[in-house]
DNA sequence: CCTACCGATCGGTAGG
DNA sequence: CCTACCGATCGGTAGG
C-alpha cells in the first residue's frame, strides 16, 4: 500500500519536541537534505556539505544512515511527505469529483509558485536525474511517481463516477496530459524565469478540463 | 543570431577525415561527452571517466578545454547540433504552416522513441539539473531552450500566417503546451517505462492541434 | 598528446 | 554523536 493511498498525509515533517532526540536530529538532517537535493540534485547531495550546513561532523551525520544510498532514499521519503501534504491536504477538503481534481491542479501550480522546494519540484528534478541510472534510488523515485500518477488518475476516475466528466475520458491519458503541463510549468518557471508560466499552465489545464466536462 | 535560426543544421558532428586531427579528436571527445552527460548528468560528467572511456590521459583530454566548465559548455554546444539536426532537418522539408509544425512534433516524439541521446533528451535533463544552479552552464542551457521555444513559436506563427490555424491562437501559449507534452513523453518513456508514452503524447498533440485548426 | 604530480573532497571505517 | 583516519577520485598544473 503506497503512501499516497492514505486518507491524509500525516505531517511528520516538523517532529514534535516530544519525539526521541535521535529521531528529531534525523528529521532535521532530512529537512535540510531535501532542500539541498532540490537545488543541487540527489547525486550532488554530499554528506560533507550537509554536515557542514548543519554544524555537525560527517561521521555523526553518516551514523544515521549507513550509506549515501540510504541517505538518498530517506531523503526521497521525506520529500514525499512534503509533496503529499502540499498537493493533497487542501484538495481532500474539496468534494470528490471535478472540484477536487481542479483543486489538485491548483495546488500543484501553487506549489511551484511558492517554491515549496527551493530548487523547484523535487520529484520532477529527481525523475530526470535518475531516469537512466538503474538502482535502488531510481526504483524509489519511480515508485513514488507511479503512486502520484495513479492518485491523479483516481481523482479523474472519481470525477467520471460523479458524472462530472464525459464517459469516454481516458484517466491515464488525461493524467499524462495534466502532469505534462505541471512539469512544463516547472520548466518555464525555474529555468526560463517565465513570469507567465503559471498562468499559461492554468489556462491550458482549464481549457482541457472544460472540453471534457459533461 | 542563434543556431536555431539557421536555414539548416550543418551536420558537423561526424567530423570529416579531412578536418585537422586536433579538431577530429575534440569532436570524438564531445560525441562521447554528450552521450555520457545524457546518462549521468552534465555535472556527473567527469574528466577522468571520459578520458578512460576514450583510452586517453586525463590531462591530454583536459588540454582541449581548459576547465570542466568549458567542457560542459562545449558539450552543450555539441548536443545542440545533434538536437537541431534531429528535430528540424526532416521537418524543414515540409511546407511551412501546419504540415511543418506537425512534422516538428513527430520528429520530437520519434527522437524520444529512437533514444537519440541514450539517457533521454539531453536538454530536458540539463534544464531540470541546472535550473537552480546559477552560472555560465545554466546560462547556456537557458539560451538554448529559449532558442528552441522561439523556433517552436515561429513555426506556430507561420501556420497562422498560412491560414492553417485560427487567428486567436497564442503562439507562446501553444508552444508551452506542446513542449510540456514532449517533456511529459520523455518522463513517461524513460522513468516510468510507459510503452504507451509516445502514443499518448501523439494523441494529445493531435487533439490540441485539431482544435485550433481553421 | 604524455607522465607525474598537487590539494581538496568524496564515501566510508575504527574506536570511542 | 565525536576525532582521526582510509583509499579513491575529483579538477587542475608543471613540464615536456
mmCIF file of C-alpha atoms in Angstrom, chain B residues 24-113:
data_model
loop_
_atom_site.group_PDB
_atom_site.id
_atom_site.type_symbol
_atom_site.label_atom_id
_atom_site.label_comp_id
_atom_site.label_asym_id
_atom_site.label_seq_id
_atom_site.Cartn_x
_atom_site.Cartn_y
_atom_site.Cartn_z
ATOM 1 C CA UNK B 24 38.668 15.414 -35.012
ATOM 2 C CA UNK B 25 39.843 14.347 -31.556
ATOM 3 C CA UNK B 26 37.901 17.170 -29.985
ATOM 4 C CA UNK B 27 34.744 16.141 -31.801
ATOM 5 C CA UNK B 28 35.107 12.482 -30.790
ATOM 6 C CA UNK B 29 35.572 13.572 -27.175
ATOM 7 C CA UNK B 30 32.423 15.691 -27.388
ATOM 8 C CA UNK B 31 30.344 12.958 -29.022
ATOM 9 C CA UNK B 32 31.142 10.713 -26.101
ATOM 10 C CA UNK B 33 30.692 13.515 -23.582
ATOM 11 C CA UNK B 34 27.186 14.210 -24.892
ATOM 12 C CA UNK B 35 26.128 10.574 -24.507
ATOM 13 C CA UNK B 36 27.710 10.287 -21.072
ATOM 14 C CA UNK B 37 26.110 13.520 -19.870
ATOM 15 C CA UNK B 38 22.685 12.384 -21.065
ATOM 16 C CA UNK B 39 23.103 9.281 -18.884
ATOM 17 C CA UNK B 40 24.837 10.686 -15.805
ATOM 18 C CA UNK B 41 24.085 14.401 -15.968
ATOM 19 C CA UNK B 42 26.179 17.353 -17.033
ATOM 20 C CA UNK B 43 27.611 17.651 -13.526
ATOM 21 C CA UNK B 44 28.134 13.887 -13.244
ATOM 22 C CA UNK B 45 30.287 14.073 -16.351
ATOM 23 C CA UNK B 46 33.885 13.730 -15.105
ATOM 24 C CA UNK B 47 37.101 14.262 -16.973
ATOM 25 C CA UNK B 48 38.669 11.091 -15.577
ATOM 26 C CA UNK B 49 35.802 8.843 -16.594
ATOM 27 C CA UNK B 50 35.553 10.416 -20.035
ATOM 28 C CA UNK B 51 39.297 10.018 -20.599
ATOM 29 C CA UNK B 52 39.169 6.395 -19.520
ATOM 30 C CA UNK B 53 36.317 5.592 -21.922
ATOM 31 C CA UNK B 54 38.261 7.178 -24.763
ATOM 32 C CA UNK B 55 41.537 5.471 -23.814
ATOM 33 C CA UNK B 56 43.426 8.680 -23.327
ATOM 34 C CA UNK B 57 45.033 10.501 -20.414
ATOM 35 C CA UNK B 58 43.072 12.929 -18.287
ATOM 36 C CA UNK B 59 45.486 15.758 -18.947
ATOM 37 C CA UNK B 60 45.523 15.045 -22.686
ATOM 38 C CA UNK B 61 41.757 15.388 -22.792
ATOM 39 C CA UNK B 62 41.780 18.318 -20.412
ATOM 40 C CA UNK B 63 44.132 20.258 -22.698
ATOM 41 C CA UNK B 64 41.319 20.541 -25.261
ATOM 42 C CA UNK B 65 39.110 22.527 -22.910
ATOM 43 C CA UNK B 66 40.975 24.176 -20.045
ATOM 44 C CA UNK B 67 38.333 23.681 -17.382
ATOM 45 C CA UNK B 68 35.426 21.439 -16.550
ATOM 46 C CA UNK B 69 33.053 24.340 -17.137
ATOM 47 C CA UNK B 70 34.421 24.837 -20.655
ATOM 48 C CA UNK B 71 33.996 21.113 -21.301
ATOM 49 C CA UNK B 72 30.387 21.330 -20.120
ATOM 50 C CA UNK B 73 29.677 24.290 -22.375
ATOM 51 C CA UNK B 74 31.327 22.617 -25.377
ATOM 52 C CA UNK B 75 29.229 19.523 -24.616
ATOM 53 C CA UNK B 76 26.041 21.615 -24.642
ATOM 54 C CA UNK B 77 27.114 23.063 -28.000
ATOM 55 C CA UNK B 78 27.677 19.586 -29.448
ATOM 56 C CA UNK B 79 24.334 18.388 -28.082
ATOM 57 C CA UNK B 80 22.627 21.418 -29.674
ATOM 58 C CA UNK B 81 23.892 20.378 -33.083
ATOM 59 C CA UNK B 82 22.555 16.875 -32.658
ATOM 60 C CA UNK B 83 19.239 18.244 -31.387
ATOM 61 C CA UNK B 84 18.769 20.698 -34.238
ATOM 62 C CA UNK B 85 19.660 18.081 -36.834
ATOM 63 C CA UNK B 86 17.203 15.575 -35.398
ATOM 64 C CA UNK B 87 14.271 17.902 -34.843
ATOM 65 C CA UNK B 88 14.490 20.305 -37.778
ATOM 66 C CA UNK B 89 16.317 18.726 -40.735
ATOM 67 C CA UNK B 90 13.425 16.499 -41.740
ATOM 68 C CA UNK B 91 10.737 18.995 -40.724
ATOM 69 C CA UNK B 92 12.192 21.803 -42.861
ATOM 70 C CA UNK B 93 11.486 19.700 -45.953
ATOM 71 C CA UNK B 94 7.770 20.008 -45.213
ATOM 72 C CA UNK B 95 5.847 23.029 -46.498
ATOM 73 C CA UNK B 96 5.627 25.820 -43.936
ATOM 74 C CA UNK B 97 2.481 26.015 -41.861
ATOM 75 C CA UNK B 98 0.537 23.155 -40.380
ATOM 76 C CA UNK B 99 2.495 20.361 -42.133
ATOM 77 C CA UNK B 100 5.834 21.632 -40.844
ATOM 78 C CA UNK B 101 4.517 22.161 -37.307
ATOM 79 C CA UNK B 102 3.105 18.648 -37.340
ATOM 80 C CA UNK B 103 6.451 17.340 -38.613
ATOM 81 C CA UNK B 104 8.343 19.035 -35.764
ATOM 82 C CA UNK B 105 6.045 17.326 -33.257
ATOM 83 C CA UNK B 106 6.512 13.975 -34.986
ATOM 84 C CA UNK B 107 10.289 14.429 -35.076
ATOM 85 C CA UNK B 108 10.352 15.226 -31.383
ATOM 86 C CA UNK B 109 8.481 12.121 -30.363
ATOM 87 C CA UNK B 110 10.465 9.972 -32.782
ATOM 88 C CA UNK B 111 13.640 11.416 -31.243
ATOM 89 C CA UNK B 112 12.487 10.076 -27.877
ATOM 90 C CA UNK B 113 11.396 6.692 -29.229
#
